[in-house]
Amino acid sequence: LSNRLVGLEICNPGRLELINGKYYTWFDKKNPIDAKDVRIIKKDDDNIQAGVYVPYSKEQEQGLIEFCLWLKLNNPEVFNFDLVLGHDEISGKKGIGYNRKNDPGGALSMNMTQFRELLKNEYVKLTKKGETNLWKKQLQKSQLKKLLR
């Protein structure tokens, strides 16, 4: 897409398939996903295609938020929250239209437009409080190390 963009992968099987009343990943048709562990999206919403997804864990979402905030805090003139995109926005219905990617889709607890707004609001909170240096140092010592392993 561009030599100026960075891709970040989050471990998740994406949209699930329903076969004989059970949910399966695209890569494992032998071991069904328990129905209590899925999120059902009944209709398309922004980038999210209707379907069944395994939700990101709270730790995955929090790590993603913190990583994006860290990037912005360390590169404020370069990093733009409006350019935080999901695969499904680039190569899904909203993107180049091939529909070959459906993530993050319903794995993320909000659509990508809402996610970008959350990032902007959290960034404003951090910068208004003047806690950016302390926050950057704490993040570098804790979550960021785990996230980048």
Coordinates of N, CA and C in Angstrom, one line a residue:
L1 N 0.8 -1.2 0.0 CA 0.0 0.0 0.0 C 0.9 1.2 0.0
S2 N 1.9 1.3 0.9 CA 2.7 2.5 1.0 C 4.0 2.1 1.7
N3 N 5.1 2.7 1.3 CA 6.4 2.5 2.0 C 6.5 3.4 3.2
R4 N 5.4 4.1 3.6 CA 5.4 5.0 4.7 C 4.5 4.5 5.9
L5 N 3.9 3.3 5.7 CA 3.0 2.7 6.6 C 3.7 1.5 7.3
V6 N 3.2 1.3 8.6 CA 3.7 0.2 9.4 C 2.5 -0.8 9.6
G7 N 2.8 -2.0 9.5 CA 1.7 -3.0 9.8 C 1.9 -3.6 11.2
L8 N 0.8 -3.8 11.9 CA 0.9 -4.4 13.2 C -0.1 -5.6 13.2
E9 N 0.4 -6.7 13.6 CA -0.5 -7.9 13.6 C -0.9 -8.2 15.1
I10 N -2.1 -8.6 15.3 CA -2.6 -9.0 16.6 C -3.2 -10.4 16.4
C11 N -2.7 -11.2 17.3 CA -3.1 -12.7 17.2 C -4.6 -12.8 17.4
N12 N -5.3 -13.3 16.3 CA -6.7 -13.5 16.3 C -7.1 -14.2 15.0
P13 N -8.1 -15.1 15.1 CA -8.4 -15.9 13.9 C -9.3 -15.1 12.9
G14 N -9.8 -13.9 13.2 CA -10.6 -13.2 12.3 C -12.1 -13.7 12.3
R15 N -12.8 -13.5 11.3 CA -14.2 -13.9 11.2 C -14.3 -15.4 11.2
L16 N -15.2 -16.0 11.9 CA -15.4 -17.4 12.0 C -16.4 -17.9 11.0
E17 N -16.3 -19.2 10.7 CA -17.3 -19.8 9.8 C -18.2 -20.7 10.6
L18 N -19.5 -20.7 10.2 CA -20.5 -21.6 10.9 C -20.6 -22.8 10.0
I19 N -20.3 -24.0 10.6 CA -20.4 -25.3 10.0 C -21.2 -26.2 10.9
N20 N -22.4 -26.7 10.4 CA -23.2 -27.6 11.2 C -23.4 -27.1 12.6
G21 N -23.7 -25.8 12.7 CA -24.1 -25.2 14.0 C -22.9 -24.9 15.0
K22 N -21.7 -25.1 14.5 CA -20.5 -24.8 15.3 C -19.6 -23.8 14.6
Y23 N -18.8 -23.0 15.4 CA -17.9 -22.0 14.8 C -16.5 -22.5 14.7
Y24 N -15.9 -22.2 13.5 CA -14.6 -22.7 13.2 C -13.8 -21.5 12.6
T25 N -12.5 -21.6 12.8 CA -11.6 -20.7 12.2 C -11.3 -21.1 10.8
W26 N -10.8 -20.2 9.9 CA -10.6 -20.6 8.5 C -9.4 -21.6 8.4
F27 N -8.6 -21.7 9.5 CA -7.4 -22.6 9.4 C -7.6 -23.9 10.2
D28 N -8.7 -24.0 10.9 CA -8.8 -25.2 11.7 C -10.3 -25.7 11.7
K29 N -10.6 -26.7 10.9 CA -12.0 -27.1 10.8 C -12.2 -28.3 11.7
K30 N -11.3 -28.7 12.6 CA -11.4 -29.8 13.5 C -11.8 -29.4 14.9
N31 N -11.4 -28.3 15.3 CA -11.7 -27.8 16.7 C -12.6 -26.6 16.7
P32 N -13.8 -26.8 17.1 CA -14.8 -25.7 17.1 C -14.4 -24.7 18.2
I33 N -14.8 -23.4 18.0 CA -14.7 -22.4 19.0 C -16.0 -22.4 19.8
D34 N -15.9 -22.4 21.2 CA -17.0 -22.4 22.0 C -17.9 -21.2 21.8
A35 N -19.2 -21.4 21.7 CA -20.1 -20.3 21.4 C -20.1 -19.2 22.5
K36 N -19.7 -19.5 23.7 CA -19.6 -18.5 24.8 C -18.4 -17.6 24.6
D37 N -17.5 -18.0 23.7 CA -16.2 -17.2 23.5 C -16.3 -16.4 22.2
V38 N -17.4 -16.1 21.6 CA -17.5 -15.4 20.4 C -18.3 -14.1 20.5
R39 N -18.1 -13.2 19.6 CA -18.9 -12.0 19.5 C -19.7 -12.0 18.2
I40 N -21.0 -11.9 18.2 CA -21.8 -12.0 17.0 C -22.2 -10.5 16.6
I41 N -21.8 -10.2 15.4 CA -22.2 -8.9 14.8 C -23.3 -9.1 13.8
K42 N -24.5 -8.6 14.1 CA -25.7 -8.9 13.3 C -25.7 -8.2 11.9
K43 N -25.2 -6.9 11.9 CA -25.2 -6.2 10.7 C -23.9 -5.4 10.5
D44 N -23.6 -5.1 9.2 CA -22.4 -4.3 8.9 C -22.4 -3.0 9.7
D45 N -21.2 -2.6 10.2 CA -21.1 -1.4 10.9 C -19.7 -0.7 10.6
D46 N -19.7 0.3 9.8 CA -18.5 1.0 9.4 C -17.6 -0.1 8.7
N47 N -16.5 -0.4 9.3 CA -15.5 -1.4 8.7 C -15.9 -2.8 9.0
I48 N -16.8 -3.0 10.0 CA -17.1 -4.4 10.5 C -18.1 -5.1 9.6
Q49 N -17.7 -6.2 9.1 CA -18.7 -7.0 8.4 C -19.5 -7.9 9.3
A50 N -20.8 -8.0 9.1 CA -21.6 -8.9 9.9 C -20.9 -10.3 9.9
G51 N -21.0 -10.9 11.1 CA -20.4 -12.3 11.2 C -20.1 -12.6 12.7
V52 N -19.4 -13.6 12.9 CA -19.0 -14.1 14.2 C -17.5 -14.0 14.4
Y53 N -17.0 -13.4 15.5 CA -15.6 -13.2 15.7 C -15.2 -13.6 17.1
V54 N -14.0 -14.0 17.3 CA -13.4 -14.1 18.6 C -12.9 -12.8 19.0
P55 N -13.4 -12.2 20.1 CA -13.0 -10.8 20.5 C -11.5 -10.8 20.9
Y56 N -10.9 -9.6 20.7 CA -9.6 -9.4 21.3 C -9.7 -9.4 22.8
S57 N -8.7 -9.8 23.5 CA -8.7 -9.8 24.9 C -8.6 -8.3 25.4
K58 N -8.9 -8.1 26.6 CA -8.7 -6.7 27.1 C -7.3 -6.3 27.1
E59 N -6.4 -7.2 27.3 CA -5.0 -6.9 27.2 C -4.5 -6.6 25.8
Q60 N -5.1 -7.3 24.8 CA -4.7 -7.0 23.5 C -5.2 -5.6 23.1
E61 N -6.4 -5.2 23.4 CA -7.0 -3.9 23.1 C -6.2 -2.8 23.8
Q62 N -5.9 -3.0 25.1 CA -5.2 -2.0 25.9 C -3.8 -1.8 25.4
G63 N -3.2 -2.9 25.0 CA -1.8 -2.9 24.4 C -1.8 -2.1 23.1
L64 N -2.8 -2.3 22.3 CA -2.9 -1.6 21.0 C -3.1 -0.1 21.2
I65 N -4.0 0.2 22.2 CA -4.2 1.7 22.5 C -2.9 2.3 23.0
E66 N -2.3 1.6 23.9 CA -1.1 2.2 24.5 C 0.0 2.3 23.5
F67 N 0.1 1.3 22.6 CA 1.2 1.4 21.5 C 0.9 2.6 20.6
C68 N -0.3 2.8 20.2 CA -0.7 3.9 19.3 C -0.4 5.2 20.0
L69 N -0.7 5.3 21.2 CA -0.5 6.6 22.0 C 1.0 6.8 22.1
W70 N 1.8 5.7 22.4 CA 3.2 5.9 22.5 C 3.8 6.3 21.2
L71 N 3.4 5.8 20.1 CA 3.9 6.2 18.7 C 3.6 7.7 18.5
K72 N 2.4 8.2 18.9 CA 2.0 9.6 18.7 C 2.9 10.5 19.7
L73 N 3.0 10.1 20.9 CA 3.8 10.9 21.9 C 5.2 11.0 21.5
N74 N 5.8 10.0 20.8 CA 7.2 10.0 20.4 C 7.4 10.6 19.0
N75 N 6.4 10.7 18.2 CA 6.4 11.2 16.9 C 5.2 12.0 16.5
P76 N 5.0 13.1 17.3 CA 3.7 13.8 17.1 C 3.5 14.5 15.8
E77 N 4.6 14.9 15.1 CA 4.5 15.5 13.8 C 4.3 14.5 12.7
V78 N 4.6 13.2 13.0 CA 4.5 12.2 11.9 C 3.3 11.3 12.1
F79 N 3.1 10.8 13.3 CA 2.0 9.9 13.5 C 0.7 10.5 13.6
N80 N -0.2 10.0 12.7 CA -1.6 10.6 12.6 C -2.6 9.5 12.9
F81 N -3.4 9.8 13.9 CA -4.5 8.8 14.3 C -5.4 8.5 13.2
D82 N -5.7 9.5 12.3 CA -6.6 9.3 11.2 C -6.0 8.2 10.2
L83 N -4.7 7.9 10.3 CA -4.2 6.9 9.4 C -4.0 5.6 10.1
V84 N -4.6 5.4 11.3 CA -4.6 4.1 11.9 C -5.8 3.3 11.3
L85 N -5.4 2.3 10.5 CA -6.4 1.6 9.7 C -6.4 0.1 10.0
G86 N -7.6 -0.5 9.8 CA -7.7 -1.9 9.9 C -7.5 -2.6 8.5
H87 N -7.1 -3.8 8.5 CA -7.0 -4.5 7.2 C -8.3 -4.4 6.4
D88 N -9.4 -4.5 7.2 CA -10.7 -4.5 6.5 C -11.0 -3.1 5.9
E89 N -10.3 -2.1 6.3 CA -10.5 -0.8 5.7 C -9.7 -0.6 4.4
I90 N -8.6 -1.4 4.3 CA -7.7 -1.2 3.2 C -8.1 -2.2 2.1
S91 N -8.3 -3.5 2.4 CA -8.6 -4.5 1.4 C -10.0 -5.1 1.6
G92 N -10.9 -4.4 2.3 CA -12.2 -4.8 2.5 C -13.2 -4.0 1.6
K93 N -14.4 -3.9 2.0 CA -15.4 -3.2 1.2 C -15.1 -1.7 1.1
K94 N -14.5 -1.1 2.2 CA -14.2 0.3 2.2 C -12.9 0.6 1.5
G95 N -12.1 -0.3 1.3 CA -10.8 -0.1 0.7 C -10.7 -0.3 -0.8
I96 N -9.7 -1.1 -1.2 CA -9.6 -1.4 -2.6 C -10.6 -2.4 -3.1
G97 N -11.4 -2.9 -2.2 CA -12.6 -3.7 -2.6 C -12.4 -5.1 -2.9
Y98 N -11.3 -5.7 -2.6 CA -11.1 -7.1 -2.9 C -11.8 -8.0 -1.8
N99 N -12.1 -7.5 -0.6 CA -12.7 -8.2 0.5 C -11.9 -9.4 0.9
R100 N -10.6 -9.3 0.8 CA -9.7 -10.4 1.2 C -9.3 -10.4 2.7
K101 N -9.6 -9.3 3.4 CA -9.3 -9.2 4.8 C -10.5 -8.7 5.5
N102 N -10.8 -9.3 6.7 CA -12.0 -8.9 7.5 C -11.6 -8.6 8.9
D103 N -10.3 -8.3 9.2 CA -9.9 -8.0 10.5 C -9.5 -6.5 10.6
P104 N -9.7 -5.9 11.7 CA -10.1 -6.5 13.0 C -11.6 -6.8 13.0
G105 N -12.4 -6.1 12.2 CA -13.8 -6.5 12.3 C -14.3 -6.5 13.7
G106 N -15.1 -7.5 14.0 CA -15.8 -7.6 15.3 C -14.9 -8.1 16.4
A107 N -13.6 -8.3 16.1 CA -12.6 -8.7 17.1 C -12.4 -7.5 18.1
L108 N -12.3 -6.3 17.5 CA -12.2 -5.1 18.2 C -13.5 -4.7 18.8
S109 N -13.6 -4.2 20.0 CA -14.9 -3.9 20.6 C -15.6 -2.7 20.1
M110 N -15.0 -2.1 19.1 CA -15.6 -0.9 18.5 C -15.2 -0.9 17.0
N111 N -15.9 -0.1 16.2 CA -15.4 0.0 14.8 C -14.2 0.9 14.7
M112 N -13.6 1.0 13.6 CA -12.3 1.7 13.5 C -12.5 3.2 13.6
T113 N -13.6 3.8 13.2 CA -13.9 5.2 13.3 C -13.9 5.5 14.8
Q114 N -14.6 4.7 15.6 CA -14.7 4.9 17.0 C -13.3 4.7 17.7
F115 N -12.5 3.8 17.2 CA -11.2 3.5 17.8 C -10.3 4.7 17.6
R116 N -10.4 5.3 16.4 CA -9.5 6.5 16.1 C -10.0 7.7 17.0
E117 N -11.3 7.8 17.2 CA -11.7 8.9 18.1 C -11.3 8.6 19.6
L118 N -11.3 7.4 20.0 CA -10.8 7.0 21.3 C -9.4 7.4 21.5
L119 N -8.5 7.1 20.5 CA -7.1 7.5 20.5 C -6.9 9.0 20.6
K120 N -7.7 9.7 19.8 CA -7.6 11.2 19.8 C -7.9 11.7 21.2
N121 N -9.0 11.2 21.8 CA -9.5 11.7 23.1 C -8.5 11.3 24.2
E122 N -7.9 10.1 24.1 CA -6.9 9.7 25.1 C -5.6 10.5 25.0
Y123 N -5.3 10.9 23.8 CA -4.1 11.7 23.6 C -4.3 13.1 24.1
V124 N -5.4 13.7 23.9 CA -5.7 15.0 24.5 C -5.7 14.9 26.0
K125 N -6.2 13.9 26.6 CA -6.2 13.8 28.1 C -4.7 13.8 28.6
L126 N -3.9 13.0 27.9 CA -2.5 12.8 28.3 C -1.8 14.2 28.2
T127 N -2.0 14.8 27.1 CA -1.2 16.0 26.8 C -1.7 17.2 27.7
K128 N -3.0 17.2 28.0 CA -3.5 18.3 28.9 C -3.0 18.2 30.3
K129 N -2.9 16.9 30.7 CA -2.4 16.7 32.1 C -0.9 16.9 32.2
G130 N -0.2 17.0 31.1 CA 1.2 17.2 31.1 C 2.0 16.0 31.6
E131 N 1.4 14.9 31.5 CA 2.0 13.6 32.0 C 2.7 12.8 30.9
T132 N 2.9 13.4 29.8 CA 3.4 12.6 28.7 C 4.8 12.0 28.9
N133 N 5.7 12.7 29.5 CA 7.0 12.1 29.7 C 7.0 11.0 30.7
L134 N 6.2 11.2 31.8 CA 6.1 10.1 32.8 C 5.4 8.9 32.2
W135 N 4.3 9.2 31.5 CA 3.6 8.1 30.8 C 4.5 7.3 29.9
K136 N 5.2 8.0 29.0 CA 6.1 7.3 28.1 C 7.1 6.4 28.8
K137 N 7.7 6.9 29.9 CA 8.7 6.1 30.6 C 8.0 4.9 31.2
Q138 N 6.8 5.1 31.8 CA 6.2 3.9 32.4 C 5.8 2.9 31.4
L139 N 5.3 3.3 30.3 CA 4.9 2.4 29.2 C 6.1 1.7 28.6
Q140 N 7.2 2.4 28.5 CA 8.4 1.7 28.0 C 8.9 0.6 28.9
K141 N 8.7 0.8 30.2 CA 9.1 -0.2 31.1 C 8.1 -1.4 31.3
S142 N 6.9 -1.2 31.0 CA 5.9 -2.2 31.3 C 5.3 -2.9 30.0
Q143 N 4.2 -2.4 29.6 CA 3.4 -3.0 28.5 C 4.1 -3.0 27.2
L144 N 4.8 -2.0 26.8 CA 5.5 -1.9 25.5 C 6.4 -3.1 25.3
K145 N 7.2 -3.4 26.4 CA 8.1 -4.5 26.3 C 7.4 -5.8 26.0
K146 N 6.2 -6.0 26.7 CA 5.4 -7.2 26.5 C 4.8 -7.3 25.1
L147 N 4.4 -6.1 24.7 CA 3.7 -6.0 23.4 C 4.7 -6.3 22.2
L148 N 5.9 -5.9 22.4 CA 6.9 -6.0 21.3 C 7.7 -7.3 21.3
R149 N 7.4 -8.2 22.3 CA 8.1 -9.5 22.3 C 7.8 -10.4 21.1

